[in-house]
PDB file of C-alpha atoms in Angstrom:
ATOM      1  CA  MET A   1      44.360   4.476  15.905  1.00 41.00           C
ATOM      2  CA  GLN A   2      43.179   3.042  12.465  1.00 42.00           C
ATOM      3  CA  SER A   3      40.518   4.692  10.509  1.00 42.00           C
ATOM      4  CA  VAL A   4      37.617   3.481   9.581  1.00 42.00           C
ATOM      5  CA  LYS A   5      36.265   3.988   6.687  1.00 40.00           C
ATOM      6  CA  PHE A   6      32.198   5.410   6.277  1.00 40.00           C
ATOM      7  CA  ALA A   7      30.391   6.259   2.751  1.00 44.00           C
ATOM      8  CA  CYS A   8      28.440   8.775   2.995  1.00 46.00           C
ATOM      9  CA  LEU A   9      25.683   8.473  -0.273  1.00 48.00           C
ATOM     10  CA  LEU A  10      25.719  12.804  -0.149  1.00 45.00           C
ATOM     11  CA  LEU A  11      23.105  15.058  -2.005  1.00 38.00           C
ATOM     12  CA  LEU A  12      22.831  18.808  -2.947  1.00 34.00           C
ATOM     13  CA  ALA A  13      19.977  20.484  -4.297  1.00 30.00           C
ATOM     14  CA  VAL A  14      18.306  18.907  -7.109  1.00 31.00           C
ATOM     15  CA  THR A  15      14.888  20.182  -8.998  1.00 31.00           C
ATOM     16  CA  ALA A  16      11.910  17.597 -11.104  1.00 34.00           C
ATOM     17  CA  THR A  17      10.084  17.942 -14.125  1.00 35.00           C
ATOM     18  CA  ALA A  18       6.503  17.180 -15.622  1.00 35.00           C
ATOM     19  CA  ALA A  19       7.138  13.988 -17.648  1.00 37.00           C
ATOM     20  CA  ASP A  20       5.097  11.977 -20.120  1.00 38.00           C
ATOM     21  CA  ASN A  21       5.738   9.162 -19.474  1.00 46.00           C
ATOM     22  CA  PRO A  22       6.007   8.074 -16.001  1.00 56.00           C
ATOM     23  CA  LYS A  23       7.879   4.479 -16.501  1.00 61.00           C
ATOM     24  CA  ASN A  24       9.922   6.089 -18.536  1.00 70.00           C
ATOM     25  CA  TYR A  25      10.729   9.593 -16.036  1.00 79.00           C
ATOM     26  CA  ASN A  26      13.127  11.818 -17.056  1.00 88.00           C
ATOM     27  CA  PRO A  27      13.494  14.858 -13.970  1.00 90.00           C
ATOM     28  CA  TYR A  28      16.527  16.572 -14.273  1.00 87.00           C
ATOM     29  CA  VAL A  29      19.567  15.877 -11.840  1.00 92.00           C
ATOM     30  CA  ALA A  30      22.231  18.084 -10.769  1.00 89.00           C
ATOM     31  CA  PRO A  31      25.653  17.147 -12.913  1.00 92.00           C
ATOM     32  CA  THR A  32      28.836  16.323 -11.225  1.00 92.00           C
ATOM     33  CA  SER A  33      30.014  18.769  -8.705  1.00 93.00           C
ATOM     34  CA  ASP A  34      32.684  19.750  -5.618  1.00 93.00           C
ATOM     35  CA  GLU A  35      29.944  20.668  -4.061  1.00 93.00           C
ATOM     36  CA  ALA A  36      29.883  17.242  -1.574  1.00 92.00           C
ATOM     37  CA  GLN A  37      33.792  17.327  -1.225  1.00 92.00           C
ATOM     38  CA  HIS A  38      33.145  20.769   0.335  1.00 94.00           C
ATOM     39  CA  ALA A  39      30.316  19.546   2.703  1.00 95.00           C
ATOM     40  CA  ILE A  40      33.102  17.125   3.803  1.00 95.00           C
ATOM     41  CA  LYS A  41      34.859  19.741   4.430  1.00 94.00           C
ATOM     42  CA  ARG A  42      33.123  20.970   7.330  1.00 95.00           C
ATOM     43  CA  PHE A  43      31.800  17.022   9.039  1.00 96.00           C
ATOM     44  CA  ARG A  44      32.810  16.314  13.154  1.00 96.00           C
ATOM     45  CA  VAL A  45      34.557  12.710  12.717  1.00 95.00           C
ATOM     46  CA  PRO A  46      35.647  11.513  15.838  1.00 96.00           C
ATOM     47  CA  LYS A  47      39.540  10.884  16.116  1.00 95.00           C
ATOM     48  CA  GLY A  48      40.451   7.447  14.079  1.00 96.00           C
ATOM     49  CA  PHE A  49      37.391   7.932  11.675  1.00 96.00           C
ATOM     50  CA  LYS A  50      37.786   8.825   8.399  1.00 94.00           C
ATOM     51  CA  VAL A  51      34.675  10.078   5.749  1.00 95.00           C
ATOM     52  CA  ASP A  52      34.438   9.631   2.071  1.00 94.00           C
ATOM     53  CA  LEU A  53      32.152  10.302  -1.093  1.00 95.00           C
ATOM     54  CA  PHE A  54      31.279   6.983  -1.997  1.00 95.00           C
ATOM     55  CA  ALA A  55      27.882   8.282  -4.169  1.00 96.00           C
ATOM     56  CA  ALA A  56      25.954  11.602  -5.744  1.00 94.00           C
ATOM     57  CA  GLU A  57      25.411  13.152  -8.232  1.00 94.00           C
ATOM     58  CA  PRO A  58      24.150  11.860 -10.883  1.00 95.00           C
ATOM     59  CA  LEU A  59      24.355   8.246 -10.020  1.00 97.00           C
ATOM     60  CA  LEU A  60      20.954   9.246  -7.315  1.00 96.00           C
ATOM     61  CA  ALA A  61      18.913  12.381  -6.494  1.00 95.00           C
ATOM     62  CA  ASN A  62      17.055  12.845  -3.390  1.00 94.00           C
ATOM     63  CA  PRO A  63      17.460  10.310  -1.542  1.00 95.00           C
ATOM     64  CA  VAL A  64      15.149   9.194   1.639  1.00 96.00           C
ATOM     65  CA  ALA A  65      16.138   6.480   2.483  1.00 97.00           C
ATOM     66  CA  PHE A  66      18.835   3.268   1.503  1.00 98.00           C
ATOM     67  CA  HIS A  67      19.821  -0.013   2.222  1.00 98.00           C
ATOM     68  CA  ILE A  68      22.809  -2.273   1.917  1.00 98.00           C
ATOM     69  CA  ASP A  69      22.252  -5.689   0.171  1.00 97.00           C
ATOM     70  CA  GLU A  70      24.925  -8.817   1.007  1.00 96.00           C
ATOM     71  CA  GLN A  71      26.269  -7.647  -1.799  1.00 95.00           C
ATOM     72  CA  GLY A  72      27.601  -4.086  -1.429  1.00 96.00           C
ATOM     73  CA  ARG A  73      24.771  -2.444  -3.623  1.00 97.00           C
ATOM     74  CA  PHE A  74      23.248   0.378  -2.845  1.00 98.00           C
ATOM     75  CA  PHE A  75      19.063   0.645  -3.311  1.00 98.00           C
ATOM     76  CA  VAL A  76      18.608   4.410  -3.235  1.00 98.00           C
ATOM     77  CA  VAL A  77      14.937   5.668  -2.251  1.00 98.00           C
ATOM     78  CA  GLU A  78      14.312   9.111  -4.879  1.00 97.00           C
ATOM     79  CA  THR A  79      11.583  11.479  -4.403  1.00 96.00           C
ATOM     80  CA  PHE A  80      10.678  14.083  -6.452  1.00 96.00           C
ATOM     81  CA  ARG A  81       7.204  14.013  -5.538  1.00 96.00           C
ATOM     82  CA  LEU A  82       7.567  16.269  -2.253  1.00 94.00           C
ATOM     83  CA  HIS A  83       4.998  19.437  -3.197  1.00 91.00           C
ATOM     84  CA  ASN A  84       4.945  17.758  -6.379  1.00 91.00           C
ATOM     85  CA  GLY A  85       3.130  15.479  -6.726  1.00 95.00           C
ATOM     86  CA  VAL A  86       2.175  15.050  -2.302  1.00 97.00           C
ATOM     87  CA  THR A  87       0.575  17.747  -0.107  1.00 96.00           C
ATOM     88  CA  ASP A  88       0.053  18.716   3.030  1.00 97.00           C
ATOM     89  CA  ILE A  89      -3.096  19.504   5.168  1.00 97.00           C
ATOM     90  CA  ARG A  90      -1.214  22.450   5.546  1.00 97.00           C
ATOM     91  CA  GLY A  91      -1.354  24.023   3.168  1.00 96.00           C
ATOM     92  CA  HIS A  92      -4.936  22.848   2.629  1.00 97.00           C
ATOM     93  CA  MET A  93      -7.080  23.526   5.918  1.00 98.00           C
ATOM     94  CA  ASN A  94     -10.144  23.514   4.394  1.00 98.00           C
ATOM     95  CA  TRP A  95     -10.042  19.927   4.165  1.00 98.00           C
ATOM     96  CA  LEU A  96      -9.153  19.358   7.213  1.00 98.00           C
ATOM     97  CA  ASN A  97     -12.850  18.243   8.779  1.00 98.00           C
ATOM     98  CA  ASP A  98     -13.161  16.148   5.248  1.00 98.00           C
ATOM     99  CA  ASP A  99      -9.488  14.919   6.391  1.00 98.00           C
ATOM    100  CA  LEU A 100      -9.875  14.073   9.673  1.00 97.00           C
ATOM    101  CA  ALA A 101     -13.391  12.202   8.421  1.00 97.00           C
ATOM    102  CA  SER A 102     -11.611  10.089   5.524  1.00 97.00           C
ATOM    103  CA  LYS A 103     -10.731   6.130   6.761  1.00 96.00           C
ATOM    104  CA  SER A 104      -9.452   5.033   3.232  1.00 97.00           C
ATOM    105  CA  VAL A 105      -7.672   5.308   0.628  1.00 98.00           C
ATOM    106  CA  ASP A 106     -10.698   5.502  -1.683  1.00 98.00           C
ATOM    107  CA  ASP A 107     -12.002   8.576  -0.087  1.00 98.00           C
ATOM    108  CA  ARG A 108      -8.949  10.227   0.643  1.00 98.00           C
ATOM    109  CA  ILE A 109      -9.043  10.717  -2.880  1.00 98.00           C
ATOM    110  CA  ALA A 110     -12.662  11.527  -3.051  1.00 98.00           C
ATOM    111  CA  MET A 111     -12.177  14.189  -0.963  1.00 98.00           C
ATOM    112  CA  MET A 112      -8.439  15.202  -3.511  1.00 98.00           C
ATOM    113  CA  ARG A 113     -10.825  15.301  -6.327  1.00 98.00           C
ATOM    114  CA  LYS A 114     -13.824  17.594  -4.722  1.00 98.00           C
ATOM    115  CA  TYR A 115     -11.548  20.265  -3.466  1.00 98.00           C
ATOM    116  CA  GLU A 116      -8.760  20.013  -7.079  1.00 97.00           C
ATOM    117  CA  GLY A 117     -10.808  19.518  -9.478  1.00 97.00           C
ATOM    118  CA  ALA A 118      -8.870  19.970 -13.339  1.00 96.00           C
ATOM    119  CA  ARG A 119      -6.005  19.582 -11.023  1.00 96.00           C
ATOM    120  CA  ILE A 120      -5.820  16.611  -9.380  1.00 97.00           C
ATOM    121  CA  SER A 121      -3.761  15.688 -12.655  1.00 96.00           C
ATOM    122  CA  ASN A 122      -1.201  17.419 -11.432  1.00 95.00           C
ATOM    123  CA  TYR A 123      -0.346  14.696  -8.729  1.00 96.00           C
ATOM    124  CA  THR A 124       0.668  12.754 -11.510  1.00 96.00           C
ATOM    125  CA  ARG A 125       3.095  13.575 -13.804  1.00 94.00           C
ATOM    126  CA  ASP A 126       5.979  13.532 -10.587  1.00 95.00           C
ATOM    127  CA  SER A 127       7.038   9.680  -9.590  1.00 96.00           C
ATOM    128  CA  ASP A 128       8.918   8.543  -7.013  1.00 97.00           C
ATOM    129  CA  ARG A 129      11.730   5.752  -7.728  1.00 96.00           C
ATOM    130  CA  LEU A 130      13.531   2.929  -6.436  1.00 98.00           C
ATOM    131  CA  ARG A 131      18.089   3.784  -7.975  1.00 97.00           C
ATOM    132  CA  LEU A 132      20.302   0.689  -7.448  1.00 98.00           C
ATOM    133  CA  VAL A 133      23.640   2.265  -7.101  1.00 98.00           C
ATOM    134  CA  VAL A 134      26.582  -0.130  -7.669  1.00 98.00           C
ATOM    135  CA  ASP A 135      30.304   0.420  -6.547  1.00 97.00           C
ATOM    136  CA  SER A 136      31.075  -2.750  -9.883  1.00 96.00           C
ATOM    137  CA  ASP A 137      35.120  -1.801  -9.069  1.00 96.00           C
ATOM    138  CA  GLY A 138      35.413  -2.206  -5.674  1.00 95.00           C
ATOM    139  CA  ASP A 139      37.586   0.477  -5.317  1.00 96.00           C
ATOM    140  CA  GLY A 140      34.513   2.179  -2.515  1.00 94.00           C
ATOM    141  CA  ARG A 141      32.979   4.320  -4.769  1.00 96.00           C
ATOM    142  CA  ALA A 142      29.757   3.905  -6.718  1.00 97.00           C
ATOM    143  CA  ASP A 143      30.356   3.821 -10.750  1.00 97.00           C
ATOM    144  CA  LYS A 144      27.383   2.476 -11.715  1.00 97.00           C
ATOM    145  CA  ALA A 145      23.167   3.521 -11.272  1.00 97.00           C
ATOM    146  CA  THR A 146      20.042   2.220 -12.526  1.00 97.00           C
ATOM    147  CA  VAL A 147      16.951   3.114 -11.494  1.00 96.00           C
ATOM    148  CA  PHE A 148      15.562  -0.267 -10.173  1.00 98.00           C
ATOM    149  CA  SER A 149      11.069   0.151  -9.611  1.00 97.00           C
ATOM    150  CA  GLU A 150       9.880   3.954 -11.038  1.00 95.00           C
ATOM    151  CA  GLY A 151       6.451   4.978 -12.238  1.00 94.00           C
ATOM    152  CA  TYR A 152       4.581   5.846  -8.721  1.00 96.00           C
ATOM    153  CA  ASN A 153       3.482   8.691  -9.936  1.00 96.00           C
ATOM    154  CA  ASN A 154      -0.897   7.873  -8.833  1.00 97.00           C
ATOM    155  CA  ILE A 155      -2.816  10.312  -7.454  1.00 97.00           C
ATOM    156  CA  PRO A 156      -2.346   8.330  -3.872  1.00 97.00           C
ATOM    157  CA  ASP A 157       0.967   7.580  -3.895  1.00 97.00           C
ATOM    158  CA  GLY A 158       4.227   8.544  -1.834  1.00 88.00           C
ATOM    159  CA  LEU A 159       6.215   9.945  -0.777  1.00 96.00           C
ATOM    160  CA  ALA A 160       8.399   6.932  -0.914  1.00 97.00           C
ATOM    161  CA  ALA A 161      10.596   6.828   1.887  1.00 97.00           C
ATOM    162  CA  GLY A 162      11.411   3.019   3.027  1.00 98.00           C
ATOM    163  CA  VAL A 163      13.856   0.264   1.640  1.00 98.00           C
ATOM    164  CA  LEU A 164      14.744  -3.368   2.936  1.00 98.00           C
ATOM    165  CA  ALA A 165      17.710  -5.717   0.437  1.00 98.00           C
ATOM    166  CA  ARG A 166      17.429  -9.479   1.827  1.00 97.00           C
ATOM    167  CA  LYS A 167      18.463 -11.977   0.612  1.00 95.00           C
ATOM    168  CA  GLY A 168      16.817 -10.859  -3.644  1.00 96.00           C
ATOM    169  CA  ASP A 169      13.837  -9.362  -2.687  1.00 98.00           C
ATOM    170  CA  VAL A 170      13.819  -5.614  -1.714  1.00 98.00           C
ATOM    171  CA  TYR A 171      11.017  -4.467   0.095  1.00 98.00           C
ATOM    172  CA  PHE A 172       9.576  -0.747  -0.528  1.00 98.00           C
ATOM    173  CA  ALA A 173       7.397   1.128   0.949  1.00 98.00           C
ATOM    174  CA  ASN A 174       5.215   3.933  -0.670  1.00 98.00           C
ATOM    175  CA  ILE A 175       1.778   4.185   0.418  1.00 97.00           C
ATOM    176  CA  PRO A 176      -0.401   3.492   0.176  1.00 98.00           C
ATOM    177  CA  ASP A 177       1.997   0.416  -0.734  1.00 98.00           C
ATOM    178  CA  LEU A 178       3.914  -2.249   0.801  1.00 98.00           C
ATOM    179  CA  TRP A 179       5.653  -3.698  -2.892  1.00 98.00           C
ATOM    180  CA  LEU A 180       8.352  -7.001  -2.977  1.00 98.00           C
ATOM    181  CA  LEU A 181      10.364  -6.218  -5.615  1.00 98.00           C
ATOM    182  CA  ARG A 182      12.733  -9.067  -7.488  1.00 98.00           C
ATOM    183  CA  ASP A 183      15.543  -8.619  -9.969  1.00 98.00           C
ATOM    184  CA  ASN A 184      15.140 -11.622 -11.921  1.00 96.00           C
ATOM    185  CA  ASN A 185      17.311 -11.777 -14.497  1.00 96.00           C
ATOM    186  CA  GLY A 186      20.234  -9.501 -12.680  1.00 94.00           C
ATOM    187  CA  ASP A 187      19.910  -6.264 -15.208  1.00 96.00           C
ATOM    188  CA  GLY A 188      19.157  -3.931 -12.454  1.00 96.00           C
ATOM    189  CA  LEU A 189      15.324  -3.501 -13.296  1.00 97.00           C
ATOM    190  CA  ALA A 190      13.568  -5.502 -10.578  1.00 98.00           C
ATOM    191  CA  ASP A 191      11.291  -7.790 -13.516  1.00 95.00           C
ATOM    192  CA  VAL A 192       8.822  -8.315 -10.026  1.00 97.00           C
ATOM    193  CA  LYS A 193       6.544  -5.848  -8.612  1.00 97.00           C
ATOM    194  CA  LYS A 194       3.703  -7.380  -5.707  1.00 98.00           C
ATOM    195  CA  SER A 195       1.864  -5.321  -3.577  1.00 98.00           C
ATOM    196  CA  LEU A 196       2.013  -7.400   0.106  1.00 98.00           C
ATOM    197  CA  HIS A 197      -0.011  -4.977   1.274  1.00 98.00           C
ATOM    198  CA  HIS A 198      -2.602  -1.303   0.064  1.00 98.00           C
ATOM    199  CA  GLY A 199      -3.804   0.623   2.878  1.00 98.00           C
ATOM    200  CA  PHE A 200      -1.533   2.702   3.949  1.00 98.00           C
ATOM    201  CA  GLY A 201      -2.061   6.666   4.419  1.00 97.00           C
ATOM    202  CA  VAL A 202      -6.408   7.140   4.803  1.00 97.00           C
ATOM    203  CA  ARG A 203      -5.789  11.222   5.230  1.00 97.00           C
ATOM    204  CA  VAL A 204      -3.667  13.096   3.512  1.00 97.00           C
ATOM    205  CA  GLY A 205      -1.615  14.626   6.912  1.00 97.00           C
ATOM    206  CA  PHE A 206       1.100  15.394   7.909  1.00 96.00           C
ATOM    207  CA  ILE A 207       4.770  15.648   4.870  1.00 95.00           C
ATOM    208  CA  GLY A 208       7.116  13.052   6.711  1.00 94.00           C
ATOM    209  CA  HIS A 209       3.761  10.253   8.114  1.00 97.00           C
ATOM    210  CA  ASP A 210       4.580   8.070   5.858  1.00 96.00           C
ATOM    211  CA  LEU A 211       5.778   4.648   5.534  1.00 97.00           C
ATOM    212  CA  HIS A 212       9.524   3.608   6.808  1.00 97.00           C
ATOM    213  CA  GLY A 213      11.478   2.322   9.127  1.00 95.00           C
ATOM    214  CA  LEU A 214      11.902  -1.753   7.341  1.00 98.00           C
ATOM    215  CA  ARG A 215      13.322  -4.025   9.596  1.00 98.00           C
ATOM    216  CA  PHE A 216      13.502  -7.705  10.335  1.00 98.00           C
ATOM    217  CA  GLY A 217      13.178  -8.573  14.046  1.00 98.00           C
ATOM    218  CA  PRO A 218      14.898 -11.883  15.868  1.00 97.00           C
ATOM    219  CA  ASP A 219      12.124 -13.148  15.196  1.00 98.00           C
ATOM    220  CA  GLY A 220      12.298 -13.067  11.606  1.00 97.00           C
ATOM    221  CA  LYS A 221       9.075 -10.893  11.256  1.00 98.00           C
ATOM    222  CA  LEU A 222       8.997  -7.627   8.947  1.00 98.00           C
ATOM    223  CA  TYR A 223       8.513  -4.776  10.631  1.00 98.00           C
ATOM    224  CA  PHE A 224       8.094  -1.274   9.301  1.00 98.00           C
ATOM    225  CA  SER A 225       5.883   1.845  10.619  1.00 98.00           C
ATOM    226  CA  ILE A 226       3.399   4.766   9.499  1.00 97.00           C
ATOM    227  CA  GLY A 227       2.770   8.056  11.323  1.00 97.00           C
ATOM    228  CA  ASP A 228      -0.727   9.139  12.312  1.00 96.00           C
ATOM    229  CA  ARG A 229      -1.882   9.374   8.709  1.00 97.00           C
ATOM    230  CA  GLY A 230      -2.943   5.910   9.581  1.00 95.00           C
ATOM    231  CA  ALA A 231      -4.353   2.746   7.085  1.00 97.00           C
ATOM    232  CA  SER A 232      -7.179   0.736   6.312  1.00 97.00           C
ATOM    233  CA  ILE A 233      -5.530  -2.901   4.811  1.00 97.00           C
ATOM    234  CA  LYS A 234      -7.950  -5.708   4.351  1.00 95.00           C
ATOM    235  CA  THR A 235      -5.617  -9.153   4.268  1.00 93.00           C
ATOM    236  CA  LYS A 236      -6.882 -12.644   3.684  1.00 89.00           C
ATOM    237  CA  GLN A 237      -7.604 -13.219   7.682  1.00 87.00           C
ATOM    238  CA  GLY A 238      -9.430 -10.126   7.693  1.00 93.00           C
ATOM    239  CA  ALA A 239      -9.763  -5.943   7.866  1.00 95.00           C
ATOM    240  CA  ILE A 240      -7.013  -4.564   9.991  1.00 96.00           C
ATOM    241  CA  GLU A 241      -8.389  -1.001  10.570  1.00 94.00           C
ATOM    242  CA  ASN A 242      -6.425   1.187  12.948  1.00 95.00           C
ATOM    243  CA  PRO A 243      -7.257   5.518  10.957  1.00 91.00           C
ATOM    244  CA  GLU A 244      -6.702   8.017  13.563  1.00 91.00           C
ATOM    245  CA  THR A 245      -2.979   7.025  15.194  1.00 95.00           C
ATOM    246  CA  GLY A 246       0.463   5.797  14.003  1.00 96.00           C
ATOM    247  CA  ALA A 247       1.819   1.932  14.363  1.00 97.00           C
ATOM    248  CA  VAL A 248       4.478   0.363  13.928  1.00 98.00           C
ATOM    249  CA  TYR A 249       3.276  -3.930  12.087  1.00 98.00           C
ATOM    250  CA  ARG A 250       5.343  -6.628  11.482  1.00 98.00           C
ATOM    251  CA  CYS A 251       4.362  -9.961   9.203  1.00 98.00           C
ATOM    252  CA  ASN A 252       5.834 -12.297   6.918  1.00 98.00           C
ATOM    253  CA  PRO A 253       8.601 -11.667   4.795  1.00 98.00           C
ATOM    254  CA  ASP A 254       5.631 -13.096   2.058  1.00 97.00           C
ATOM    255  CA  GLY A 255       3.615 -10.351   3.565  1.00 97.00           C
ATOM    256  CA  SER A 256       1.302 -13.245   5.486  1.00 97.00           C
ATOM    257  CA  ASP A 257      -0.121 -12.076   8.914  1.00 97.00           C
ATOM    258  CA  LEU A 258       0.382  -9.841   9.108  1.00 98.00           C
ATOM    259  CA  GLU A 259      -0.318  -7.214  12.122  1.00 97.00           C
ATOM    260  CA  ILE A 260      -0.250  -4.399  14.373  1.00 97.00           C
ATOM    261  CA  PHE A 261       2.265  -4.508  16.389  1.00 97.00           C
ATOM    262  CA  ALA A 262       1.768  -1.422  18.725  1.00 97.00           C
ATOM    263  CA  TYR A 263       0.228   1.646  18.447  1.00 96.00           C
ATOM    264  CA  GLY A 264      -1.209   5.714  19.659  1.00 96.00           C
ATOM    265  CA  LEU A 265       2.128   6.720  18.240  1.00 96.00           C
ATOM    266  CA  ARG A 266       2.537  10.332  16.187  1.00 96.00           C
ATOM    267  CA  ASN A 267       4.990   9.241  13.688  1.00 96.00           C
ATOM    268  CA  PRO A 268       7.086   6.648  14.265  1.00 94.00           C
ATOM    269  CA  GLN A 269      10.124   5.759  12.656  1.00 88.00           C
TER     270      GLN A 269
END
């Protein structure tokens, strides 16, 4: 049987450090190692298939999601805010009643400020980001990476958890926003950054119950999901409130006509 190659993005232990200027964020990333190759040897691969390493440190770190565009480029969501900017209600059970009462992102931030006081600045030290990883010479292995978009270190931000690239538009899901990014001059850096919708994540809730799951449907609509951290979004058509449950949303590619497609869920992926 002819061998079929699958590109794998592999990451092994990295840690993040605080940054003085989040827009020039320079977290620690582990150096090149042979750990990924050792990991591949332990994979159970079906007959006729082969696994090759496509990218590892230092070209990427802490991948949460990735998407491959029409040019074969990988857009990789990297997180450095796990427990270093994004917390979990299970570690703050004295917040629970206030968290359940929160109806907006502003409510959530006010609650966090109430309990954290001066410590609230700790939530802005680390930034999630979107990396562009490229195989520039066509040998099947990445050899170039740029930080496509960064600076996602505001108190309500993250964890960044979804990306979709289509015809030059890059959709980036990072509570509390669904972002539209675009690189107009081809330098590997986003020079357009537009929030299509704001208001996701009205509660602290559980880690991983984030904004994610970006997909285009057969109807040409953009679909995406959020866990039961809820949402309260203002659109030109009016408010869309769903603070209680996880949900699947859909909208046009330009963000217009946002609507709830399904709700009453816990953490749809």
